[in-house]
Coordinates of C-alpha atoms and ligand atoms in Angstrom, one line a residue:
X74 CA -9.6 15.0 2.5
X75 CA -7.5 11.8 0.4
X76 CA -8.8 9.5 -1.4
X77 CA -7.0 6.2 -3.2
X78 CA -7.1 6.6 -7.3
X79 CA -6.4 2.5 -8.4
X80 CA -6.7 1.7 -12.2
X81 CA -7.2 -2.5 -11.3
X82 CA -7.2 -5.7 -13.6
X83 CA -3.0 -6.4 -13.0
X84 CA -1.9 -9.0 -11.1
X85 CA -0.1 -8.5 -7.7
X86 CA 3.9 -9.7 -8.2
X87 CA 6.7 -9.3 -6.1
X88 CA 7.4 -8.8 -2.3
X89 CA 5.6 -7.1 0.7
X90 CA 6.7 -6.7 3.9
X91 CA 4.0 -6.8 7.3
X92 CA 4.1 -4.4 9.6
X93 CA 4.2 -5.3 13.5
X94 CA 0.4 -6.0 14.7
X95 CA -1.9 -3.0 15.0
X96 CA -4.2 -4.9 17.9
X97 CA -1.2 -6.2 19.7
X98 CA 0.4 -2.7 19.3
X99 CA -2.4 -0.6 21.1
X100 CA -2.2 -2.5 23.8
X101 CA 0.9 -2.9 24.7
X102 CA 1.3 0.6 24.5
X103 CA -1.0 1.4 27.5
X104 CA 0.6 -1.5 29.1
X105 CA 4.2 0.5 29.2
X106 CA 2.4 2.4 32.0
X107 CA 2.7 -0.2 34.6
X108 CA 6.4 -0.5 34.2
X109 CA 6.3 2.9 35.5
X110 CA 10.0 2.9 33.8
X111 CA 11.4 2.7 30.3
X112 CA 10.4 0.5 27.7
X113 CA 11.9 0.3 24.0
X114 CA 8.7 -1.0 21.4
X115 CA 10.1 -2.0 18.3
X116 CA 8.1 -2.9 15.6
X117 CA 5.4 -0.6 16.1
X118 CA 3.3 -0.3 12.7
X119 CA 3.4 3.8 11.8
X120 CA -0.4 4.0 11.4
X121 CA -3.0 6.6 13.1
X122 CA -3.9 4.7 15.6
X123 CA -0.3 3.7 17.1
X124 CA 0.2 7.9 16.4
X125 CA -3.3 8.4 18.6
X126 CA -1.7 6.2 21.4
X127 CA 1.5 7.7 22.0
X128 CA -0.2 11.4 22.1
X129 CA -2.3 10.2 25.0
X130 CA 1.0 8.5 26.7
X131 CA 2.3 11.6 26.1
X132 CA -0.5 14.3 26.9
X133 CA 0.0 11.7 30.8
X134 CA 3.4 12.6 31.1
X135 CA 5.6 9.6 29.5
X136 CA 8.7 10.9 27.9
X137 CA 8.5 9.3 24.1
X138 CA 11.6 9.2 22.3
X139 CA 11.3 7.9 18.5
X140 CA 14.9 5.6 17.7
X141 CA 13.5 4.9 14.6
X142 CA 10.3 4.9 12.2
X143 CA 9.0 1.6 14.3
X144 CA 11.0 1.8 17.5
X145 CA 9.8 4.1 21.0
X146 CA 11.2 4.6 23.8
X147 CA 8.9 5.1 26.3
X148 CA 9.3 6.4 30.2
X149 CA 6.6 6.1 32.0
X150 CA 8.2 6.3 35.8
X151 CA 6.6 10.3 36.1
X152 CA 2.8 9.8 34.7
X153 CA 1.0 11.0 37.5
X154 CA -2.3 11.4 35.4
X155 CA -5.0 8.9 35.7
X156 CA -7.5 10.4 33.7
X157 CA -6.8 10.3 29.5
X158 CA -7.9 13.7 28.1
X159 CA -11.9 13.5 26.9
X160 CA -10.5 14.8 23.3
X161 CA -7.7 12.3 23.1
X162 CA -9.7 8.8 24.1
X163 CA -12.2 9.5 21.8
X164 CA -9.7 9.4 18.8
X165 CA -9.5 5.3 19.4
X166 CA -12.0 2.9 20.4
X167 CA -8.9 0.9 22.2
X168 CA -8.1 4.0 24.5
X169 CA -10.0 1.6 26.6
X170 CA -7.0 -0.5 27.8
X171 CA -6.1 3.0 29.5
X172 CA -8.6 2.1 32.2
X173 CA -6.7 -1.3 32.5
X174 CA -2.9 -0.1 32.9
X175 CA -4.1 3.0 35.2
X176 CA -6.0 1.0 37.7
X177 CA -3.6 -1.6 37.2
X178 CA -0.4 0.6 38.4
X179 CA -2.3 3.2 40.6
X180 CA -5.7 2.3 41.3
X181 CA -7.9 4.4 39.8
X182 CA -8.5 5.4 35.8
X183 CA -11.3 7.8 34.0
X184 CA -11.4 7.5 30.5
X185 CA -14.1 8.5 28.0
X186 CA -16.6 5.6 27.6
X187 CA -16.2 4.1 24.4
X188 CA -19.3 4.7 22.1
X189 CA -20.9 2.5 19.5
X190 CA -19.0 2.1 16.2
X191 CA -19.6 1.2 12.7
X192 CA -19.8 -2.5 13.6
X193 CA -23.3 -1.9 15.9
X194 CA -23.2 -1.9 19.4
X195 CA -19.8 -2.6 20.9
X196 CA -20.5 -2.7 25.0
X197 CA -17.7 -3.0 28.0
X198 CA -19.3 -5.0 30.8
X199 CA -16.8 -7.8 30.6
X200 CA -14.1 -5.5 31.0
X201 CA -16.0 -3.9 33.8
X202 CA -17.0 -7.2 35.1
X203 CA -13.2 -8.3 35.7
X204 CA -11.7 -4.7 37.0
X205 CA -15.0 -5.3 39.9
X206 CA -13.9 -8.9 40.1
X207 CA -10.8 -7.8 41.0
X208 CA -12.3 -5.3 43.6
X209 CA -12.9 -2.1 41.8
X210 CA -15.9 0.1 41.7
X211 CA -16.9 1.5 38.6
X212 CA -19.3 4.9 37.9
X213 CA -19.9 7.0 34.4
X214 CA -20.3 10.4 34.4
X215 CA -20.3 12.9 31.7
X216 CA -19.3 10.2 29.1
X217 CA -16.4 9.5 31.3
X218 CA -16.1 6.1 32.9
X219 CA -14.0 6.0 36.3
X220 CA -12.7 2.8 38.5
X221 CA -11.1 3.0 41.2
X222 CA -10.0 0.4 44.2
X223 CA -7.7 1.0 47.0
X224 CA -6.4 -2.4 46.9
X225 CA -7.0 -4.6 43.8
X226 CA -7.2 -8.4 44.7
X227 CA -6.8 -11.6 42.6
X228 CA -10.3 -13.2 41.8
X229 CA -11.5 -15.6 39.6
X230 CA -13.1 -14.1 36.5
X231 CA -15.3 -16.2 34.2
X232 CA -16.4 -14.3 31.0
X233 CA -19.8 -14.4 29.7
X234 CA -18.5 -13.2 26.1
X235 CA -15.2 -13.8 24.7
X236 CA -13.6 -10.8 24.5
X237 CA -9.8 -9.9 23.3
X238 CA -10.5 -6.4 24.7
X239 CA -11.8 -7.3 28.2
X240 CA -9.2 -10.1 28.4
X241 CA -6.1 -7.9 27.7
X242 CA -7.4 -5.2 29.9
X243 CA -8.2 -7.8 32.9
X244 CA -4.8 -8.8 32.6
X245 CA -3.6 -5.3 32.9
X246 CA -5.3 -4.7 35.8
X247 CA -4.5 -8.2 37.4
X248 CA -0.5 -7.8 37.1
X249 CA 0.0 -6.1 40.2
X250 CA -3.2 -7.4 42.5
X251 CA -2.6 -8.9 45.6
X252 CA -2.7 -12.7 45.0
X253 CA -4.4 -14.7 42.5
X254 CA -6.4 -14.0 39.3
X255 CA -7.8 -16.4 37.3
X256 CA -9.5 -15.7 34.1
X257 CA -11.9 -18.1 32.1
X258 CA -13.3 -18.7 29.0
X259 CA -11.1 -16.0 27.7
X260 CA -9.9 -14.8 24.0
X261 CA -6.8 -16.8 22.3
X262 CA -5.7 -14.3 19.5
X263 CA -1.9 -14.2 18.8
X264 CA -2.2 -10.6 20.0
X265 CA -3.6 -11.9 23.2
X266 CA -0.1 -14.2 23.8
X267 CA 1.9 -11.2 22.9
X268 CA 0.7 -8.8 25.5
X269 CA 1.2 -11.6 28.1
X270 CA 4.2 -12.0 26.7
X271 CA 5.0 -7.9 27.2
X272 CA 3.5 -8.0 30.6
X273 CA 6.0 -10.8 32.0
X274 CA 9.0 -9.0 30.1
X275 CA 8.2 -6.4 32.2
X276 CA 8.1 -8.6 35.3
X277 CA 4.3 -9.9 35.2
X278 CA 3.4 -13.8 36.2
X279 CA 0.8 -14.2 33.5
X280 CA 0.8 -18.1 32.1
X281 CA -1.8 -19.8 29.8
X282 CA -2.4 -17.0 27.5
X283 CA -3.6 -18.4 24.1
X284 CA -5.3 -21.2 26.4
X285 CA -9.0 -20.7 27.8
X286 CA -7.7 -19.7 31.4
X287 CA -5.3 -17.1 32.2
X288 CA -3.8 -17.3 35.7
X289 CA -1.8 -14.7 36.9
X290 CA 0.1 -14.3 40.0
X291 CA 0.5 -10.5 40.9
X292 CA 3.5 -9.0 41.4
X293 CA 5.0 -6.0 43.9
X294 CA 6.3 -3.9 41.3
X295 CA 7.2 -4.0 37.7
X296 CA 10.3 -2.6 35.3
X297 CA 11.1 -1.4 31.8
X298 CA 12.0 -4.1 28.8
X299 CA 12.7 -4.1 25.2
X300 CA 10.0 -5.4 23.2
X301 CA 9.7 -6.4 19.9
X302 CA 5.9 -6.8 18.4
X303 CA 4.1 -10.0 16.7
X304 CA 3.7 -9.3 12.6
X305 CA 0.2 -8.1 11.9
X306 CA -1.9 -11.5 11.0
X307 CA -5.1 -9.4 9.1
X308 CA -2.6 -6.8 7.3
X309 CA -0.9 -10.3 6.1
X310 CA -4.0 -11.8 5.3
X311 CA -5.1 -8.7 3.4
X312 CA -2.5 -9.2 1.1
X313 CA -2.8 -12.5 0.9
X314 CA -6.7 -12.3 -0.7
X315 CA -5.2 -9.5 -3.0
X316 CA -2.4 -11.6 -4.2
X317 CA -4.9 -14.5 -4.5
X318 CA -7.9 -12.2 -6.5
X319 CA -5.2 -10.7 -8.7
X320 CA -4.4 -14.1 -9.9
X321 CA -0.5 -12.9 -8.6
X322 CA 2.6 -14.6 -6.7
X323 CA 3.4 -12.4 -3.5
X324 CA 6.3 -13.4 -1.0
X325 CA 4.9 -12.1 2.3
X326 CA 7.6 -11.4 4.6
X327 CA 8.1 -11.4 8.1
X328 CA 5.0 -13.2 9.3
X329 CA 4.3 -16.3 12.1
X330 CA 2.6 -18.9 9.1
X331 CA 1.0 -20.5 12.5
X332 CA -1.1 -17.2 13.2
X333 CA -2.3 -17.0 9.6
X334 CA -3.3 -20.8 9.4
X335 CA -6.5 -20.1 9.7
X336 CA -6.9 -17.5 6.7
X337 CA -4.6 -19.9 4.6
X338 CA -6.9 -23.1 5.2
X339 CA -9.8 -20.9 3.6
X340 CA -7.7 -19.8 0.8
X341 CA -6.3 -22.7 -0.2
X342 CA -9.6 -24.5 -0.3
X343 CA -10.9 -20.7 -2.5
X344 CA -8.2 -21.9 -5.5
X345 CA -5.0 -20.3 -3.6
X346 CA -1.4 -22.4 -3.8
X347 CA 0.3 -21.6 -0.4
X348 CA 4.3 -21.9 0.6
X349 CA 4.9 -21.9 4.1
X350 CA 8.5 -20.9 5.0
X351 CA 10.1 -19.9 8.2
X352 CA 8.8 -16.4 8.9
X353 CA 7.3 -15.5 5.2
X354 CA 4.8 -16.8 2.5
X355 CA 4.2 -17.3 -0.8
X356 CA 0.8 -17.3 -1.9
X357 CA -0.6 -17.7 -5.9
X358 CA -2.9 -18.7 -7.9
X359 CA -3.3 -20.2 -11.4
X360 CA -6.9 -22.0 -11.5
X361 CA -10.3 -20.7 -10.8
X362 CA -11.5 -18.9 -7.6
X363 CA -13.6 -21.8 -6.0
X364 CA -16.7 -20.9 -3.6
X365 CA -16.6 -21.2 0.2
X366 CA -18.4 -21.0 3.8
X367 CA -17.4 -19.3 6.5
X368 CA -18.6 -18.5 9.8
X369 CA -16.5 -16.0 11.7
X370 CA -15.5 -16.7 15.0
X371 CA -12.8 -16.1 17.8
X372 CA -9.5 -17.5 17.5
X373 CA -8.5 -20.1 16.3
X374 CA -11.8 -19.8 14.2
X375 CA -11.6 -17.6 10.9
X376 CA -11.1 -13.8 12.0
X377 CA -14.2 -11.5 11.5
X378 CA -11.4 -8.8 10.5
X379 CA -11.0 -11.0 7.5
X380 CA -14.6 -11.2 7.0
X381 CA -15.2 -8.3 4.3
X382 CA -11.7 -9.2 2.6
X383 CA -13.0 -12.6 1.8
X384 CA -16.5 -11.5 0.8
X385 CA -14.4 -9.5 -2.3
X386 CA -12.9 -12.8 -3.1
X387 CA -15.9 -14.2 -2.9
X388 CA -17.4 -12.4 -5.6
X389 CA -15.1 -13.5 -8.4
X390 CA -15.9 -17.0 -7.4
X391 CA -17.5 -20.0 -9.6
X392 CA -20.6 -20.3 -7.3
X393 CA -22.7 -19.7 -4.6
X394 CA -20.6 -18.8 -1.1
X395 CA -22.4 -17.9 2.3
X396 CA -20.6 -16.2 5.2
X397 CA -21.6 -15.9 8.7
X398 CA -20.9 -13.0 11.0
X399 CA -19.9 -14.7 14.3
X400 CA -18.8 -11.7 16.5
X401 CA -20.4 -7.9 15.1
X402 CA -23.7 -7.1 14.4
X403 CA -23.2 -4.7 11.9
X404 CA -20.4 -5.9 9.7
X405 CA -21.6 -6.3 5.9
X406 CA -22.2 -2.3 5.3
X407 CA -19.8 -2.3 2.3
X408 CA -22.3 -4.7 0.7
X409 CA -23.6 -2.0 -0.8
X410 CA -20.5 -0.3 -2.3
X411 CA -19.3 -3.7 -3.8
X412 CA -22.8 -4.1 -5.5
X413 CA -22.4 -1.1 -7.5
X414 CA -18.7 -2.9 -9.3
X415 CA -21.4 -5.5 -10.1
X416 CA -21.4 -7.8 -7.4
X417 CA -24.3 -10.2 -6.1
X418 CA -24.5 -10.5 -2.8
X419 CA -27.4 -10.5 -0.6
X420 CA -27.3 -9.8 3.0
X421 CA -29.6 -10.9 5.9
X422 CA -28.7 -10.0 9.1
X423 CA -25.7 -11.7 9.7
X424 CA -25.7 -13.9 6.8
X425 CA -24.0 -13.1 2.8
X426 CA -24.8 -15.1 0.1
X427 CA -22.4 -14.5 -2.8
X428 CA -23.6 -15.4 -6.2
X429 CA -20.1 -15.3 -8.0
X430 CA -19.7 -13.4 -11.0
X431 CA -17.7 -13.2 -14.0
X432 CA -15.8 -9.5 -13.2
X433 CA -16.1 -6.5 -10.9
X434 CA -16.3 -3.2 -12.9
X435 CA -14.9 0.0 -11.5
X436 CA -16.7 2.0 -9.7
X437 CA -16.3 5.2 -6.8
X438 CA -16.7 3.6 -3.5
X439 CA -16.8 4.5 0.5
X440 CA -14.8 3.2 3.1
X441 CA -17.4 2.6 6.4
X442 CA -14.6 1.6 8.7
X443 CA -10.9 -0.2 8.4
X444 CA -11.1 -4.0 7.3
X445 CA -14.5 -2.8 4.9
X446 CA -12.0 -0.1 3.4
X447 CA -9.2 -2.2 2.9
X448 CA -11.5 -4.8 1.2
X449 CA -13.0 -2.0 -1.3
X450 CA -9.4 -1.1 -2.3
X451 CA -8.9 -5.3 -3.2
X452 CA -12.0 -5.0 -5.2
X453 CA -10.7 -1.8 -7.1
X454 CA -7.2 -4.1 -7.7
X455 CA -9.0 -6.8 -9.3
X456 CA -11.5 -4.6 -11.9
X457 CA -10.0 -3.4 -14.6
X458 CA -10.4 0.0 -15.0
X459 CA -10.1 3.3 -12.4
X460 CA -12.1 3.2 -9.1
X461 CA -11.5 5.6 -6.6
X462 CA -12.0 4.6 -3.0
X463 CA -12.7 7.6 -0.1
X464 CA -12.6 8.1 3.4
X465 CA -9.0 6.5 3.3
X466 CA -8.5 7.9 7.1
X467 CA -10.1 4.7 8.0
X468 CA -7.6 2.7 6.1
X469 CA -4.9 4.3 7.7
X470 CA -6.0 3.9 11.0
X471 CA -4.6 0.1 10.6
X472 CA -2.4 -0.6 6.9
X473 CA 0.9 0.9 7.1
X474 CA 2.0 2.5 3.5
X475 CA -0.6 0.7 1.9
X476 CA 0.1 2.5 -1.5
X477 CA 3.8 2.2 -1.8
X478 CA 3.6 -1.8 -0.7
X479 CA 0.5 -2.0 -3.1
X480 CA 2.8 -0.3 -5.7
X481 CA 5.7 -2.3 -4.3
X482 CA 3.6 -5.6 -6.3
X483 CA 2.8 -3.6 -9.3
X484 CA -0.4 -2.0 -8.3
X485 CA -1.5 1.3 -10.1
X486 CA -2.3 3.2 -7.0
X487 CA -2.5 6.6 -5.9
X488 CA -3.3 8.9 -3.2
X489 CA -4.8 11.9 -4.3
X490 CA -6.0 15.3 -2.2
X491 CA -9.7 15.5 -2.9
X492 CA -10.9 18.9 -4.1
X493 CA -13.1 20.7 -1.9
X494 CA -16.8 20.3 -2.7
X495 CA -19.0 23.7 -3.4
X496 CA -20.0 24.5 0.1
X497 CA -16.9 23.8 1.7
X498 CA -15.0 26.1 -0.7
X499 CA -17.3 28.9 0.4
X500 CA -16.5 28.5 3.6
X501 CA -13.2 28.7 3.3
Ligands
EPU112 N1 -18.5 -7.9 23.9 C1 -19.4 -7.8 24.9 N2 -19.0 -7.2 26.1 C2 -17.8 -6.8 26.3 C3 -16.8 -6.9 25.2 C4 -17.2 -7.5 24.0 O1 -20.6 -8.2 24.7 O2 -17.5 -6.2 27.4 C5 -18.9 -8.6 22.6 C6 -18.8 -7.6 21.4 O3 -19.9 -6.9 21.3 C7 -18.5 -8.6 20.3 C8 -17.7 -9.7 20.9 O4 -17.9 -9.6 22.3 O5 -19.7 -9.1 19.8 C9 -16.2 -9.7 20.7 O6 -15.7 -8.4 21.0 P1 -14.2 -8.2 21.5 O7 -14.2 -7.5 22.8 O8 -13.4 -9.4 21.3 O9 -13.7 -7.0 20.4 P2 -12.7 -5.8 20.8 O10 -11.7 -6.2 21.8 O11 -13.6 -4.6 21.0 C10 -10.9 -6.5 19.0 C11 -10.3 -5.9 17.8 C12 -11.3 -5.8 16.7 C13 -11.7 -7.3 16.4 C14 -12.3 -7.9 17.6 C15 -12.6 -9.4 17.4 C16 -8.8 -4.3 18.9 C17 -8.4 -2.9 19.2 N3 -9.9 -4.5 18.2 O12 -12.0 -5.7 19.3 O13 -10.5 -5.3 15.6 O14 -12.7 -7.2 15.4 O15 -11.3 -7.8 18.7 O16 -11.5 -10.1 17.0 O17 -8.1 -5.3 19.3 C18 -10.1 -4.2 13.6 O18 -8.9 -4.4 13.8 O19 -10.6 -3.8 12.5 C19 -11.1 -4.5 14.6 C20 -12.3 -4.1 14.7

């Protein structure tokens, strides 16, 4: 067990470089299956959940050859598997797009179904309303769900929800139907264009992605391609609040300033200066921390995996800000960690309000899932003094050597083994 060690109150100053896009990445990476050939990723981010993906490519029978720290080579022409190991799917919520790319290449898929998370309820039925759609039957037994088709055709889909999960994973299964697919009121995020983009490198006729319909004209067969993936807009974002908390001046490099324009709007109207360049940013601040709204929402609204990220901003500003939770049910459970540095925020239901105060104090804190443990170790950058933040495996799961870019800006930041407790050293 690791937790982070950050002695806060410095501002953020230098340079960070993104990794490639965790969201996009865990797609795409199911999606090498229906090339049923070789594919070279580059600029994969080297976090736990990319790691979790390639075991269960690999556990199927893809050859996986590592060229470097964010480059695969993948060969997926002798999977033969269609079901992902129980122990395996279970490791990642996103092992869903499994079902996708197997029932997209050979017509059937069993994958373990997806249980609730620490966001509240987080249910399937679009995705399984699409692979049907498209002709599939669907059945769950033993925690496993299973579709299977003899011949997938195109169909019109119109979502009830938008969803980035069911959308990607309709589009894997509508690549190689017979005919037609058209997909409606579907999800826009950059990561959404980047796995249509993947799929017609590999030979796909997806257009409209990053529009509210998707039409896709299946193909016969699809090959292998080189691939590089979209910078990660939320890890970009994360630094940009901590550069902006910190009172710093980051240059954050290698990122598409049009995929971040809707994080940038909110922190430029927060107190943020922003320089847009090519493919990096510069983001500072010299003047108060000014109060906002936000309502989270799909793209191009403001991303709910910002949403606990801002509310840490929040807290340091000069007034009263409310946030709305537009997409999860259960997304403000690190309200309670951030009250303990000081903060004053009251939550009900879906709604914050931040009273701003003058500083956050140090404090031990929790990590409940990714984006709430990535906010707690901004909060711990902008106290002064030594907060320790726990449960980093949640962190990890998404920010790519967090410490050494944190440290990278000047950040007093360490990862430190935690020493077993009592009962644990007993049984040992
Ligand atoms: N929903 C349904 N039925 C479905 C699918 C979704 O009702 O069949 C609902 C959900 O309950 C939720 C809303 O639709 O209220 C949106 O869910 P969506 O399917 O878009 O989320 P997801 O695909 O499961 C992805 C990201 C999340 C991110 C959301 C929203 C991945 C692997 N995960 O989840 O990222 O919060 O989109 O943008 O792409 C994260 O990175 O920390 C993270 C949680």
């Amino acid at each position: 067990m690791e937790k982070f060690v950050i002695h806060g109150g410095k501002p953020l100053v230098g340079e960070v470089e993104i990794s490639g896009a965790k969201n996009a990445a865990v797609a795409i990476l199911p999606a090498t299956i229906l090339a049923g050939g070789k594919c070279v990723i580059e600029n994969l981010p080297n976090i736990s959940d990319v790691s979790a993906s390639v075991d269960i490519l690999s556990a199927m029978g893809a050859h996986v050859r590592v060229i470097n720290k964010h480059t695969l080579e993948i060969d997926t022409a002798h999977i033969t598997a269609t079901s992902v190991p129980n122990e395996l799917s279970r490791q990642m919520r996103a092992s869903y797009y499994f079902l996708g790319a197997l029932l997209g290449r050979f017509g059937k898929a069993t994958v373990a179904m997806p249980g609730g998370c620490n966001l509240g309820p987080r249910p399937i039925d679009q995705h399984l309303k699409a692979f049907v759609a498209l002709g599939a039957k669907d059945s769950v037994e033993y925690g496993m769900i299973s579709v299977e088709s003899d011949s997938l055709r195109g169909e019109d889909v119109f979502f009830d929800t938008v969803s980035v999960g069911a959308t990607i994973n309709a589009m894997l299964a509508a690549v190689m139907a017979e005919g037609q697919t058209v997909l409606e009121n579907v999800a826009k995020e950059p990561h959404i264009v980047d796995v249509a983009n993947f799929l017609n490198m590999m030979g796909a006729d997806v257009r409209g992605a990053g529009t509210d319909v998707i039409k896709i004209r299946g193909v016969k067969q699809m090959h292998g391609c080189t691939y590089s993936i979209i910078p990660d807009q939320i890890e970009a974002g994360s630094y940009m609040v901590a550069a902006t908390i910190t009172g710093g001046n980051v240059l954050i490099k290698n990122v598409i300033p049009k995929h971040l324009e809707p994080i940038t709007s909110k922190l430029e109207k927060a107190g943020a200066t922003i320089e847009e360049f090519d493919d990096s940013l510069r983001v500072y601040r010299t003047g108060d921390l000014e109060p906002l709204n936000i309502k989270t929402m799909p793209h191009p609204g403001f991303p709910t995996d910002m949403q606990p990220l801002m509310t840490v901003l929040l807290t340091l500003a000069k007034g009263t800000s409310i946030i709305t939770e537009g997409i999860w049910e259960n997304r403000f459970r690190y309200v309670d960690e951030l009250t303990r540095m000081g903060a004053n925020i009251q939550v009900d239901g879906r709604v914050a309000v931040i009273e701003g105060v003058q500083e956050l104090l140090p404090a031990p804190m929790r990590a409940a899932d990714l984006r709430a443990g990535a906010a707690l170790v901004v909060a711990a950058l902008a106290a002064n003094g030594v907060s320790e933040v726990d449960e980093i495996c949640h962190i990890e799961r998404g920010y790519e050597d967090i410490v050494e870019k944190l440290r990278g800006l000047g950040a007093d930041i360490k990862r430190v083994e935690k020493p077993a407790g009592v009962l644990r050293q007993a049984a040992l």
